[in-house]
GROMACS .gro file of N, CA and C in nm:
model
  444
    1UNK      N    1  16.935   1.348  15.587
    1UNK     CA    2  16.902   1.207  15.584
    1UNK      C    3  16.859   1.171  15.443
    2UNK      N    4  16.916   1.076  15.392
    2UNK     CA    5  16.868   0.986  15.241
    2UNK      C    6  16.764   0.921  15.297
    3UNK      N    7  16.692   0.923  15.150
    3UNK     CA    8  16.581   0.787  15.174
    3UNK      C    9  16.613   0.663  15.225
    4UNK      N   10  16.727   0.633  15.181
    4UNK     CA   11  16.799   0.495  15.189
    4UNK      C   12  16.881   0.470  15.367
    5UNK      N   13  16.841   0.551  15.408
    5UNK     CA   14  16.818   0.566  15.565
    5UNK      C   15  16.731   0.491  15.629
    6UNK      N   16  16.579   0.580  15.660
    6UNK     CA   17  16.483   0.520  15.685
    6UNK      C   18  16.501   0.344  15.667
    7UNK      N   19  16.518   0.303  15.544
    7UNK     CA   20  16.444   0.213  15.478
    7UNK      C   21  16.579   0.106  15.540
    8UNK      N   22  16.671   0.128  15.543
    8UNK     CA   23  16.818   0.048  15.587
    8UNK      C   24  16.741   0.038  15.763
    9UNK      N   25  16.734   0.103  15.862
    9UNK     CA   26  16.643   0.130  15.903
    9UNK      C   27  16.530   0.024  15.998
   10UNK      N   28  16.450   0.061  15.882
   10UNK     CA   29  16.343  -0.057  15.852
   10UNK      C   30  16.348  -0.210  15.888
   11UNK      N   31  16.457  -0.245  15.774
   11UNK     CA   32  16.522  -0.356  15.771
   11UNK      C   33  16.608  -0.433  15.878
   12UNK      N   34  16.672  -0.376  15.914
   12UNK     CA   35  16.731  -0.369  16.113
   12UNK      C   36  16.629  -0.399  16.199
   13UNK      N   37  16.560  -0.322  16.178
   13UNK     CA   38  16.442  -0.328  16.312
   13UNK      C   39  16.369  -0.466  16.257
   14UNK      N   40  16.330  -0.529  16.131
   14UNK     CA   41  16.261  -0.614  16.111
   14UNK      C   42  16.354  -0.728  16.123
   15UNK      N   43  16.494  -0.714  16.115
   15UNK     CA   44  16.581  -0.824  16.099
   15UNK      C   45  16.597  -0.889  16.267
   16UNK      N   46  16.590  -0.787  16.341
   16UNK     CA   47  16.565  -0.768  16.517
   16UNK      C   48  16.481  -0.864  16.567
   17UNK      N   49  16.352  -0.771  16.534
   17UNK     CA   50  16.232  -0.802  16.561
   17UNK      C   51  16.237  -0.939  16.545
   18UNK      N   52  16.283  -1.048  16.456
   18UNK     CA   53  16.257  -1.157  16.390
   18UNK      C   54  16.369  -1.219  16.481
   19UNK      N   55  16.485  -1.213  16.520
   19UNK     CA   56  16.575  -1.297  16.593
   19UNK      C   57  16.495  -1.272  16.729
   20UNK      N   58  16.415  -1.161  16.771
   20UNK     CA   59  16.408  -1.169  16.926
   20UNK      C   60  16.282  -1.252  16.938
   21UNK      N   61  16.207  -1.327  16.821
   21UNK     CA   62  16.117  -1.393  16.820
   21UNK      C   63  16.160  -1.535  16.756
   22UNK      N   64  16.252  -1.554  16.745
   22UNK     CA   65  16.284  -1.720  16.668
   22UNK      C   66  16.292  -1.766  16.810
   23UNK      N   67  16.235  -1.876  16.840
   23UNK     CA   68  16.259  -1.963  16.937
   23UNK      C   69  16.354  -2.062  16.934
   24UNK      N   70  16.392  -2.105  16.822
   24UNK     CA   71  16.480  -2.190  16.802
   24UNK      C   72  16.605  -2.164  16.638
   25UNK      N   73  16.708  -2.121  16.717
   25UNK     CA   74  16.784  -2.124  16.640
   25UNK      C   75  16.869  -2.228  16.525
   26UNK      N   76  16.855  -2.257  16.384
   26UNK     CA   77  16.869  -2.324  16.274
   26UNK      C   78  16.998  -2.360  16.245
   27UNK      N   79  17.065  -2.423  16.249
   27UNK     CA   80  17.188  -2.413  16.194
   27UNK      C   81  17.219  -2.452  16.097
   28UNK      N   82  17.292  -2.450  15.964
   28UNK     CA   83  17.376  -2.541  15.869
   28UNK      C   84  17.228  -2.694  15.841
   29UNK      N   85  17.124  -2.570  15.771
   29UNK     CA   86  16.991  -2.707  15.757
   29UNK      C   87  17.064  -2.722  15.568
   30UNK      N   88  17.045  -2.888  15.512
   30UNK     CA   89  17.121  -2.926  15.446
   30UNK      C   90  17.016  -3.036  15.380
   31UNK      N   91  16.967  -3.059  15.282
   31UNK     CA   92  16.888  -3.156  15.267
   31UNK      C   93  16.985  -3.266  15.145
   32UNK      N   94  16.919  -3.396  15.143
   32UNK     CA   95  17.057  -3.491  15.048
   32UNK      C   96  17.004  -3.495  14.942
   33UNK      N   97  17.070  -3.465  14.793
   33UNK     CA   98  16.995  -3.477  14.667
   33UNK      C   99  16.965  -3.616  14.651
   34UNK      N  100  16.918  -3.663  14.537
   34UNK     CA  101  16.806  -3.780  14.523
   34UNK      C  102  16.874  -3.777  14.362
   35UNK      N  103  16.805  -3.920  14.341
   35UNK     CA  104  16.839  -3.949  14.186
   35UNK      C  105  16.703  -3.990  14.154
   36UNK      N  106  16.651  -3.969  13.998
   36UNK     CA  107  16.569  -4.040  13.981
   36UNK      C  108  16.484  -4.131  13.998
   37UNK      N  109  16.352  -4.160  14.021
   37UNK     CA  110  16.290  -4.270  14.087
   37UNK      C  111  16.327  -4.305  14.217
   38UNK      N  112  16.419  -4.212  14.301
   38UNK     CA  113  16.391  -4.194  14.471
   38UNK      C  114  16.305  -4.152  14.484
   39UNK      N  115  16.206  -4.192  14.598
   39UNK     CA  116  16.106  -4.152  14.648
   39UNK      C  117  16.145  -4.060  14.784
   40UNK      N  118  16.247  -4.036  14.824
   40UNK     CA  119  16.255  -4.019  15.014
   40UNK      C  120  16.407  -3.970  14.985
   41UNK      N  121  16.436  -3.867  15.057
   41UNK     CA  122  16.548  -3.860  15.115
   41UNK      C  123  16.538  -3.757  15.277
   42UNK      N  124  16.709  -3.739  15.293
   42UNK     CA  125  16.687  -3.681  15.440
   42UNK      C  126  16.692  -3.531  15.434
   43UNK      N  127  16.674  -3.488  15.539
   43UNK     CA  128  16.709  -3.322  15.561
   43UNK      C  129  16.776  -3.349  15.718
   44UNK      N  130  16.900  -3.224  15.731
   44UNK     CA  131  16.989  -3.254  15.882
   44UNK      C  132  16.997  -3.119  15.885
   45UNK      N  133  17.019  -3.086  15.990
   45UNK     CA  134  17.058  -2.903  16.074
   45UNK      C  135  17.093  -2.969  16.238
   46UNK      N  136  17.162  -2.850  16.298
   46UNK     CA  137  17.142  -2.831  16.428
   46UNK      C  138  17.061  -2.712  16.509
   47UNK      N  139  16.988  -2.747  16.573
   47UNK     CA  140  16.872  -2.679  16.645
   47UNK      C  141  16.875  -2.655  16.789
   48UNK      N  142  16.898  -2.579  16.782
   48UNK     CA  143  16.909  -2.513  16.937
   48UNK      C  144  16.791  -2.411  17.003
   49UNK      N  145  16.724  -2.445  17.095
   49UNK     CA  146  16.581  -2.362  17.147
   49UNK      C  147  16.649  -2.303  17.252
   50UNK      N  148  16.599  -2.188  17.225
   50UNK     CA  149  16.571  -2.049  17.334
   50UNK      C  150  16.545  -2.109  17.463
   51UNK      N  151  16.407  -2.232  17.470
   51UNK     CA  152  16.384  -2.240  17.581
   51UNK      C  153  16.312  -2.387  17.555
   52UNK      N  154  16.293  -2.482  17.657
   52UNK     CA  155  16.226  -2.625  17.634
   52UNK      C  156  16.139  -2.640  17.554
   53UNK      N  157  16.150  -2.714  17.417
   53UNK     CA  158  16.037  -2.712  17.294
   53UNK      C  159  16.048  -2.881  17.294
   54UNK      N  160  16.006  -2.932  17.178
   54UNK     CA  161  15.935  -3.047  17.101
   54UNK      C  162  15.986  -3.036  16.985
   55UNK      N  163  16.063  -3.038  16.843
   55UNK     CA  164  16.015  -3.037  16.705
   55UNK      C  165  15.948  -3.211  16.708
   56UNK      N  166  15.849  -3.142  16.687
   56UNK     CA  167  15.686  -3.246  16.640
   56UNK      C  168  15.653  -3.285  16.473
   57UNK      N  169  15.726  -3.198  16.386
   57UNK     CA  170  15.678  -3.240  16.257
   57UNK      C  171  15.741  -3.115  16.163
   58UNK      N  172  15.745  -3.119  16.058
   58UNK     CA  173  15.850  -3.040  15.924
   58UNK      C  174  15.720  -3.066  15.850
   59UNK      N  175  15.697  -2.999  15.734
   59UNK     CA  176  15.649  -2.990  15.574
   59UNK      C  177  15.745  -2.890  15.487
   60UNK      N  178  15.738  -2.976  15.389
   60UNK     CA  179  15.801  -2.949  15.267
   60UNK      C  180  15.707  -2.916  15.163
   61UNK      N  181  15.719  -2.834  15.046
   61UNK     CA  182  15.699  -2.890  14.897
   61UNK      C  183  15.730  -2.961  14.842
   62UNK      N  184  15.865  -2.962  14.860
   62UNK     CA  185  15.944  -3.086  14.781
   62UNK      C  186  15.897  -3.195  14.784
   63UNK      N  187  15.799  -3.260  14.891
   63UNK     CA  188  15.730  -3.417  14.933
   63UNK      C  189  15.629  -3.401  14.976
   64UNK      N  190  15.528  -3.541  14.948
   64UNK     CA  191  15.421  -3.530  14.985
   64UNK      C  192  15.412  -3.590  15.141
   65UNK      N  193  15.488  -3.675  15.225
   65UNK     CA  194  15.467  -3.638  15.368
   65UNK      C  195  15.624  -3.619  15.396
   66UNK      N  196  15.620  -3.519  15.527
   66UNK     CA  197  15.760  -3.507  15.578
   66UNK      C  198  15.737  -3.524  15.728
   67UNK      N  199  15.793  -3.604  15.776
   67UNK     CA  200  15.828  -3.678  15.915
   67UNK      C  201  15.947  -3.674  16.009
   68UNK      N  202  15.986  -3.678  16.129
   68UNK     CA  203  16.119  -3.663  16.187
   68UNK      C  204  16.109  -3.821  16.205
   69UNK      N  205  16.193  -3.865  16.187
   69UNK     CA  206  16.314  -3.996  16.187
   69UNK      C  207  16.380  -4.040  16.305
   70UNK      N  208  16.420  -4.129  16.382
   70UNK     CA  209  16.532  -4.163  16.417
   70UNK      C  210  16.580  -4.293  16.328
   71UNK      N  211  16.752  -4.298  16.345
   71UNK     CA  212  16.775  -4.454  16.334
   71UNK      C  213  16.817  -4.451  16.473
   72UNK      N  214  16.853  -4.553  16.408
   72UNK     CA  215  16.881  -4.650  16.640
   72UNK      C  216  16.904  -4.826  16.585
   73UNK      N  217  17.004  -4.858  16.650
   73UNK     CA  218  17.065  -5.005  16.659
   73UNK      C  219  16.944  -5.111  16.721
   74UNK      N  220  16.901  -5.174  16.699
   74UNK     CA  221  16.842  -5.238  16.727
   74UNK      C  222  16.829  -5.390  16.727
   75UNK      N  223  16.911  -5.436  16.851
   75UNK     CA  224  16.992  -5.577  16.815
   75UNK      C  225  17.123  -5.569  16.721
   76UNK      N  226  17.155  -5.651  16.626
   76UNK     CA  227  17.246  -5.625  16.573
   76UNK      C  228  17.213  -5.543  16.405
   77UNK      N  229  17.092  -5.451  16.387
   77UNK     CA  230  17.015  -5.379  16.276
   77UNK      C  231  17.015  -5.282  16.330
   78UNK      N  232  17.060  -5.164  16.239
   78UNK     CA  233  17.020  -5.068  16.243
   78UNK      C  234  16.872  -5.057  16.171
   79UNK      N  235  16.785  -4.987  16.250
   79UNK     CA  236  16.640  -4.894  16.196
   79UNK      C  237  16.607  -4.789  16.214
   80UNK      N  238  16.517  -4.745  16.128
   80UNK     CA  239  16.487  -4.624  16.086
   80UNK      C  240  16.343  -4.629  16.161
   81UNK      N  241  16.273  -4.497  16.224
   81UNK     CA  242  16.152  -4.481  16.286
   81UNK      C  243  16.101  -4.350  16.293
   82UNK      N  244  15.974  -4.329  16.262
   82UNK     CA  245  15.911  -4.240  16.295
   82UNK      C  246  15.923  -4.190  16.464
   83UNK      N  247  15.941  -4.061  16.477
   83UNK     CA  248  15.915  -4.006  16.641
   83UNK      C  249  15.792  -3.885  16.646
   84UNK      N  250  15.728  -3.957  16.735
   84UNK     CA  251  15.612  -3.849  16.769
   84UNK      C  252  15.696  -3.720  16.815
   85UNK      N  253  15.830  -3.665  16.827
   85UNK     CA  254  15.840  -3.546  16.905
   85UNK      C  255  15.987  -3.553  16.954
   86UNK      N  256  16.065  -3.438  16.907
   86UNK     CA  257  16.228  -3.512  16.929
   86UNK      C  258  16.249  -3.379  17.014
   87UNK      N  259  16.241  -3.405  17.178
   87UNK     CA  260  16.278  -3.306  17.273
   87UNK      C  261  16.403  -3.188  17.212
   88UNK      N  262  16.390  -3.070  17.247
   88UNK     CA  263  16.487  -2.992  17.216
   88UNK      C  264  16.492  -2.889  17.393
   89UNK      N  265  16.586  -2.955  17.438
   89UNK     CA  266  16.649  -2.915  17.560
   89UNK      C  267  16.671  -2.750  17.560
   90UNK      N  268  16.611  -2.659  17.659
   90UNK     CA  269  16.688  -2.531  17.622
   90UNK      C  270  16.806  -2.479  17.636
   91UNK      N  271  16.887  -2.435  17.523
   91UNK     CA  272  16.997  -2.360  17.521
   91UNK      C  273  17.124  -2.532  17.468
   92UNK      N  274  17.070  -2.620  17.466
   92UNK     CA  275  17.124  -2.743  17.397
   92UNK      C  276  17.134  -2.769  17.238
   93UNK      N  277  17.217  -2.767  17.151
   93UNK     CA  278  17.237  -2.801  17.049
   93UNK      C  279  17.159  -2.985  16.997
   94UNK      N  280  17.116  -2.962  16.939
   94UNK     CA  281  17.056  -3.110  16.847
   94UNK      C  282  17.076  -3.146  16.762
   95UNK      N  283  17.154  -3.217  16.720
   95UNK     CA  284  17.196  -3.260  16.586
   95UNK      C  285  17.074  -3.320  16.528
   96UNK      N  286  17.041  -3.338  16.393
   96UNK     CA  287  17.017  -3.325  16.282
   96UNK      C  288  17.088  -3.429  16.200
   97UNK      N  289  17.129  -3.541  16.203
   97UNK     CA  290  17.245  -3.563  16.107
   97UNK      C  291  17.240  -3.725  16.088
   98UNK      N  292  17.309  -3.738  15.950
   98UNK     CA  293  17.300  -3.881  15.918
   98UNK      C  294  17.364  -3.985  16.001
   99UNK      N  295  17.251  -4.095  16.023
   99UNK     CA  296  17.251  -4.203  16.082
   99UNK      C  297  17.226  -4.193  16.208
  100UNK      N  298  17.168  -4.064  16.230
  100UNK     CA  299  17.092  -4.061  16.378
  100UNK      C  300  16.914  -3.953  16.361
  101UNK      N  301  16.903  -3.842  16.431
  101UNK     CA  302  16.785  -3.741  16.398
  101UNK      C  303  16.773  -3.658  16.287
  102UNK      N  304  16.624  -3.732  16.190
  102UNK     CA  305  16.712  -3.682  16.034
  102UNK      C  306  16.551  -3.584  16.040
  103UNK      N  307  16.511  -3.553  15.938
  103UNK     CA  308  16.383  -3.494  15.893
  103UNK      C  309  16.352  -3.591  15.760
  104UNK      N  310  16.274  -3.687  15.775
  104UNK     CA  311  16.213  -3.747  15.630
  104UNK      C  312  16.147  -3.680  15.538
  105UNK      N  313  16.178  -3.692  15.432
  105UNK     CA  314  16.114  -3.602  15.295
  105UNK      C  315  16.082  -3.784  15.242
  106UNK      N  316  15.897  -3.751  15.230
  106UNK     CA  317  15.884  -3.911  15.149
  106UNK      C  318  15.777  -3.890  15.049
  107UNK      N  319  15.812  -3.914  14.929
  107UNK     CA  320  15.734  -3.907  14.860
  107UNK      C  321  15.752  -3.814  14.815
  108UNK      N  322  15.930  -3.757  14.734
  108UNK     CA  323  16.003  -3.653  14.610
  108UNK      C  324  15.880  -3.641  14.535
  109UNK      N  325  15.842  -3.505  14.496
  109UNK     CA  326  15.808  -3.456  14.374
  109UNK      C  327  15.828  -3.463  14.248
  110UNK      N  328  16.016  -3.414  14.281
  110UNK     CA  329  16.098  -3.450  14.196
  110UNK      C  330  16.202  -3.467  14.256
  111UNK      N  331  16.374  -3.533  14.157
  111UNK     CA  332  16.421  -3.533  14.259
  111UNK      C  333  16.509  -3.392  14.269
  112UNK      N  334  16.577  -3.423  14.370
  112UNK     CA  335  16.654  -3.267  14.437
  112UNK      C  336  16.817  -3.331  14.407
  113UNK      N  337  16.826  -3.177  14.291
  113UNK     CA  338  16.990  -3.134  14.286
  113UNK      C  339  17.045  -3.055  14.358
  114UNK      N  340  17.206  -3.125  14.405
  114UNK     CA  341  17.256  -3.025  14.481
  114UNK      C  342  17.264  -2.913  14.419
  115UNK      N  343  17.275  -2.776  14.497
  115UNK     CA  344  17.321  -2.696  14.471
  115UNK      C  345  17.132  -2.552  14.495
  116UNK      N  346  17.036  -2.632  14.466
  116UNK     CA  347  16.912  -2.594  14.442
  116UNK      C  348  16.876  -2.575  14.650
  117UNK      N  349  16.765  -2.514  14.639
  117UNK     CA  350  16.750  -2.509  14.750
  117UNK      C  351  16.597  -2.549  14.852
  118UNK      N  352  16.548  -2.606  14.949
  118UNK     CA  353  16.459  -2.656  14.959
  118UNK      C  354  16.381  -2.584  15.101
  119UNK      N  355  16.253  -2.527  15.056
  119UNK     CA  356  16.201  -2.493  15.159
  119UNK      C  357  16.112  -2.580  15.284
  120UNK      N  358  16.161  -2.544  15.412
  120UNK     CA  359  16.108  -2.658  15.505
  120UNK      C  360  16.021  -2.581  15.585
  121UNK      N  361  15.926  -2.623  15.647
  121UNK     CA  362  15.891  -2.551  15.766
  121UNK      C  363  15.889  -2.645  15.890
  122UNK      N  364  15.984  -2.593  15.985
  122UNK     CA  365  15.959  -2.711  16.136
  122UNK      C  366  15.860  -2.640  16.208
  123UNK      N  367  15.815  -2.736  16.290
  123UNK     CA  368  15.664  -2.740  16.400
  123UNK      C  369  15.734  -2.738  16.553
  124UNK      N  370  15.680  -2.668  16.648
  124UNK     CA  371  15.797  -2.692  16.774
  124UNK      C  372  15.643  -2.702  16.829
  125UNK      N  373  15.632  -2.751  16.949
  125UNK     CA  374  15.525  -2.721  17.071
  125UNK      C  375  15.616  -2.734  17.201
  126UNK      N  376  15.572  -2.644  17.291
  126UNK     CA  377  15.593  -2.605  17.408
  126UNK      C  378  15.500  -2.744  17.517
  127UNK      N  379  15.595  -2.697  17.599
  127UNK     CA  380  15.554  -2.772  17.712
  127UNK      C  381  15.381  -2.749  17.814
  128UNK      N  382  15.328  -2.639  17.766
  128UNK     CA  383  15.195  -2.613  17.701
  128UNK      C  384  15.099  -2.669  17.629
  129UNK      N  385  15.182  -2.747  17.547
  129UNK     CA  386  15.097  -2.748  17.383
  129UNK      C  387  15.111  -2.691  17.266
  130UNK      N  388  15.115  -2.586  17.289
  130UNK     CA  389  15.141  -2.415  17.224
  130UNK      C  390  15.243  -2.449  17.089
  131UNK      N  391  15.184  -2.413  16.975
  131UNK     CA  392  15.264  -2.488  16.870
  131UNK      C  393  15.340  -2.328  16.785
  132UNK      N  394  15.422  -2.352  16.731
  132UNK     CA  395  15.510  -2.232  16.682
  132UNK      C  396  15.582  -2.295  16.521
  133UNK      N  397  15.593  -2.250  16.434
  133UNK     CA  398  15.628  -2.244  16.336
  133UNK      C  399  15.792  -2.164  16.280
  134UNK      N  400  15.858  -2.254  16.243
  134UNK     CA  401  15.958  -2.185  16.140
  134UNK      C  402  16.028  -2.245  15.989
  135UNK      N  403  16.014  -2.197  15.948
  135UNK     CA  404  16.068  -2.183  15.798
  135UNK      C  405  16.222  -2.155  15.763
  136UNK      N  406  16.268  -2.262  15.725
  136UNK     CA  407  16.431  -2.264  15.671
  136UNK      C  408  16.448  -2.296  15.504
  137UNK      N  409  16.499  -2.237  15.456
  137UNK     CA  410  16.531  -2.322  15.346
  137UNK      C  411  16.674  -2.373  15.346
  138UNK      N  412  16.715  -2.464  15.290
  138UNK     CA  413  16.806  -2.558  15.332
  138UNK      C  414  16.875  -2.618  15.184
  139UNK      N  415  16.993  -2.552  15.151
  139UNK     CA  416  17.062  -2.622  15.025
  139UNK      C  417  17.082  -2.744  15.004
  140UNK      N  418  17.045  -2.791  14.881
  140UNK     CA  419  17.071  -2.967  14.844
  140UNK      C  420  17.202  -2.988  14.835
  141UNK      N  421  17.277  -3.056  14.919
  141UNK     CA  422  17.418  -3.149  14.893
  141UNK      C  423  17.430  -3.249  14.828
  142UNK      N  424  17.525  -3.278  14.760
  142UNK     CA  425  17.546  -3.402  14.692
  142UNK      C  426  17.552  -3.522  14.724
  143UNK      N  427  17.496  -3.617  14.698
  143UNK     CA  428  17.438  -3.789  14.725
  143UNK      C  429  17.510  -3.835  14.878
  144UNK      N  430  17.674  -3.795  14.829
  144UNK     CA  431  17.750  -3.842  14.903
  144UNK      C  432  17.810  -3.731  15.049
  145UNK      N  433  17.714  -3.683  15.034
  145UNK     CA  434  17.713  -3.541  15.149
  145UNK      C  435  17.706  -3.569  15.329
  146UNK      N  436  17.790  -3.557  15.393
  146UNK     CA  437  17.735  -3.583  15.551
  146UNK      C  438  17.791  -3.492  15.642
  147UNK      N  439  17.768  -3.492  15.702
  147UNK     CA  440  17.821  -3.393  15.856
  147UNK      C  441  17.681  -3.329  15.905
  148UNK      N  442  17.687  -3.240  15.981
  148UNK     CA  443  17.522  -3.227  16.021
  148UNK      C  444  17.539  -3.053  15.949
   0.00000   0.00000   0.00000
Protein backbone atom coordinates (compact mmCIF):
# COMPACT_ATOMS: atom_id res chain seq x y z
CA UNK A 1 0.00 0.00 0.00
CA UNK A 2 1.30 3.77 -0.95
CA UNK A 3 0.71 6.55 1.18
CA UNK A 4 -1.34 7.96 -1.47
CA UNK A 5 -3.83 5.18 -0.64
CA UNK A 6 -4.89 5.87 2.72
CA UNK A 7 -5.19 9.50 1.94
CA UNK A 8 -7.25 8.93 -1.71
CA UNK A 9 -9.11 7.02 0.86
CA UNK A 10 -9.75 9.65 3.19
CA UNK A 11 -11.07 11.80 0.65
CA UNK A 12 -13.91 9.25 -0.57
CA UNK A 13 -15.07 8.69 2.72
CA UNK A 14 -15.21 12.57 3.36
CA UNK A 15 -16.58 13.21 -0.16
CA UNK A 16 -19.47 10.40 1.08
CA UNK A 17 -19.88 11.44 4.26
CA UNK A 18 -20.79 15.01 2.86
CA UNK A 19 -23.39 13.89 0.01
CA UNK A 20 -25.10 11.50 2.65
CA UNK A 21 -25.54 14.71 4.67
CA UNK A 22 -26.49 17.52 2.03
CA UNK A 23 -30.09 17.85 2.36
CA UNK A 24 -30.57 19.64 -0.53
CA UNK A 25 -29.04 19.14 -3.66
CA UNK A 26 -27.48 22.51 -5.74
CA UNK A 27 -27.56 22.64 -9.15
CA UNK A 28 -25.92 24.91 -11.95
CA UNK A 29 -25.91 28.02 -8.93
CA UNK A 30 -24.93 31.06 -11.35
CA UNK A 31 -24.87 34.56 -10.05
CA UNK A 32 -25.34 37.82 -12.88
CA UNK A 33 -22.26 40.13 -13.15
CA UNK A 34 -22.95 43.84 -12.35
CA UNK A 35 -21.40 46.97 -13.81
CA UNK A 36 -20.25 49.69 -11.92
CA UNK A 37 -22.39 51.68 -9.52
CA UNK A 38 -24.94 48.54 -9.43
CA UNK A 39 -25.93 48.09 -6.23
CA UNK A 40 -28.02 44.49 -6.51
CA UNK A 41 -27.94 41.79 -8.71
CA UNK A 42 -29.41 38.12 -8.88
CA UNK A 43 -28.12 34.65 -8.03
CA UNK A 44 -30.32 31.39 -9.80
CA UNK A 45 -29.63 27.42 -9.25
CA UNK A 46 -31.98 24.55 -9.07
CA UNK A 47 -32.59 22.99 -5.68
CA UNK A 48 -33.84 19.93 -4.99
CA UNK A 49 -34.37 18.60 -1.07
CA UNK A 50 -33.86 15.20 0.14
CA UNK A 51 -36.89 15.77 2.07
CA UNK A 52 -39.64 18.84 2.86
CA UNK A 53 -37.46 22.06 3.67
CA UNK A 54 -38.01 26.02 3.46
CA UNK A 55 -34.90 28.01 1.81
CA UNK A 56 -35.56 30.98 4.33
CA UNK A 57 -32.53 33.20 3.53
CA UNK A 58 -28.76 33.11 1.57
CA UNK A 59 -25.64 35.41 2.76
CA UNK A 60 -23.06 36.43 0.71
CA UNK A 61 -19.77 38.46 0.94
CA UNK A 62 -20.20 39.83 -2.07
CA UNK A 63 -23.37 42.10 -0.40
CA UNK A 64 -24.33 43.60 2.40
CA UNK A 65 -28.01 42.03 2.61
CA UNK A 66 -28.96 38.91 0.60
CA UNK A 67 -32.68 38.01 0.37
CA UNK A 68 -34.85 35.40 -1.73
CA UNK A 69 -37.02 37.27 -4.30
CA UNK A 70 -39.96 36.50 -6.20
CA UNK A 71 -41.25 38.40 -9.32
CA UNK A 72 -44.90 37.75 -10.05
CA UNK A 73 -47.36 39.71 -12.52
CA UNK A 74 -49.25 41.76 -10.75
CA UNK A 75 -52.13 43.32 -12.70
CA UNK A 76 -50.66 44.29 -15.77
CA UNK A 77 -46.70 44.91 -13.74
CA UNK A 78 -44.50 42.76 -13.19
CA UNK A 79 -42.87 42.92 -9.32
CA UNK A 80 -40.25 42.03 -7.53
CA UNK A 81 -40.75 40.84 -3.58
CA UNK A 82 -39.20 39.73 -0.76
CA UNK A 83 -40.42 35.95 0.52
CA UNK A 84 -40.30 34.97 4.02
CA UNK A 85 -39.57 31.20 2.83
CA UNK A 86 -39.72 29.59 -0.72
CA UNK A 87 -41.13 25.87 0.05
CA UNK A 88 -38.82 23.21 -1.38
CA UNK A 89 -41.09 20.11 -1.96
CA UNK A 90 -39.18 16.76 -1.35
CA UNK A 91 -37.47 15.09 -4.15
CA UNK A 92 -38.96 18.28 -6.47
CA UNK A 93 -36.67 20.40 -8.47
CA UNK A 94 -36.95 24.46 -7.89
CA UNK A 95 -35.92 26.67 -10.15
CA UNK A 96 -33.88 29.49 -9.30
CA UNK A 97 -34.12 31.58 -12.38
CA UNK A 98 -34.67 34.90 -14.02
CA UNK A 99 -37.94 36.51 -13.88
CA UNK A 100 -39.28 34.21 -11.38
CA UNK A 101 -37.29 32.66 -7.72
CA UNK A 102 -34.05 34.57 -7.75
CA UNK A 103 -31.62 35.02 -4.55
CA UNK A 104 -31.08 38.98 -4.09
CA UNK A 105 -27.51 40.17 -3.61
CA UNK A 106 -28.21 44.05 -2.44
CA UNK A 107 -25.86 46.18 -1.68
CA UNK A 108 -22.46 44.90 -4.26
CA UNK A 109 -19.30 45.42 -2.53
CA UNK A 110 -18.00 45.50 -5.67
CA UNK A 111 -19.17 44.73 -8.77
CA UNK A 112 -19.00 40.98 -10.00
CA UNK A 113 -17.14 39.81 -13.24
CA UNK A 114 -18.10 37.02 -15.08
CA UNK A 115 -15.99 34.41 -15.00
CA UNK A 116 -14.94 35.10 -10.98
CA UNK A 117 -16.73 33.18 -8.54
CA UNK A 118 -19.13 33.97 -5.61
CA UNK A 119 -19.55 32.39 -2.35
CA UNK A 120 -23.23 31.89 -1.03
CA UNK A 121 -24.49 30.24 1.87
CA UNK A 122 -28.40 29.07 1.73
CA UNK A 123 -30.50 28.67 5.08
CA UNK A 124 -33.17 25.70 4.79
CA UNK A 125 -35.54 25.03 7.99
CA UNK A 126 -37.47 21.99 8.37
CA UNK A 127 -40.86 21.58 9.09
CA UNK A 128 -39.61 21.59 12.81
CA UNK A 129 -37.94 24.76 12.71
CA UNK A 130 -34.63 23.06 12.65
CA UNK A 131 -32.39 25.29 10.50
CA UNK A 132 -29.44 23.70 8.29
CA UNK A 133 -26.88 25.44 6.35
CA UNK A 134 -25.14 25.11 2.89
CA UNK A 135 -22.51 26.75 1.06
CA UNK A 136 -22.20 26.95 -2.85
CA UNK A 137 -20.09 28.98 -4.67
CA UNK A 138 -21.59 29.97 -7.83
CA UNK A 139 -19.72 31.43 -11.11
CA UNK A 140 -20.48 35.05 -12.36
CA UNK A 141 -22.16 35.03 -15.93
CA UNK A 142 -22.24 37.70 -18.16
CA UNK A 143 -24.88 40.74 -17.89
CA UNK A 144 -26.73 39.12 -20.55
CA UNK A 145 -26.74 35.55 -18.99
CA UNK A 146 -30.15 33.44 -18.35
CA UNK A 147 -31.37 29.97 -18.05
CA UNK A 148 -31.48 28.70 -14.47
Amino acid sequence: MTMTQPIAALILSLALSGAAHAQVAVDAPWVRASVPQQTATGAFMRLTASRDLRLIGARSDAAQTTEVHEMAMQGQMIRMRQVAALPLPRGQVVALAPGGYHVMLIGLKRPLSAGEQVTLTLVFEDAGGKRSEQTVQAPVRPLGAGGP
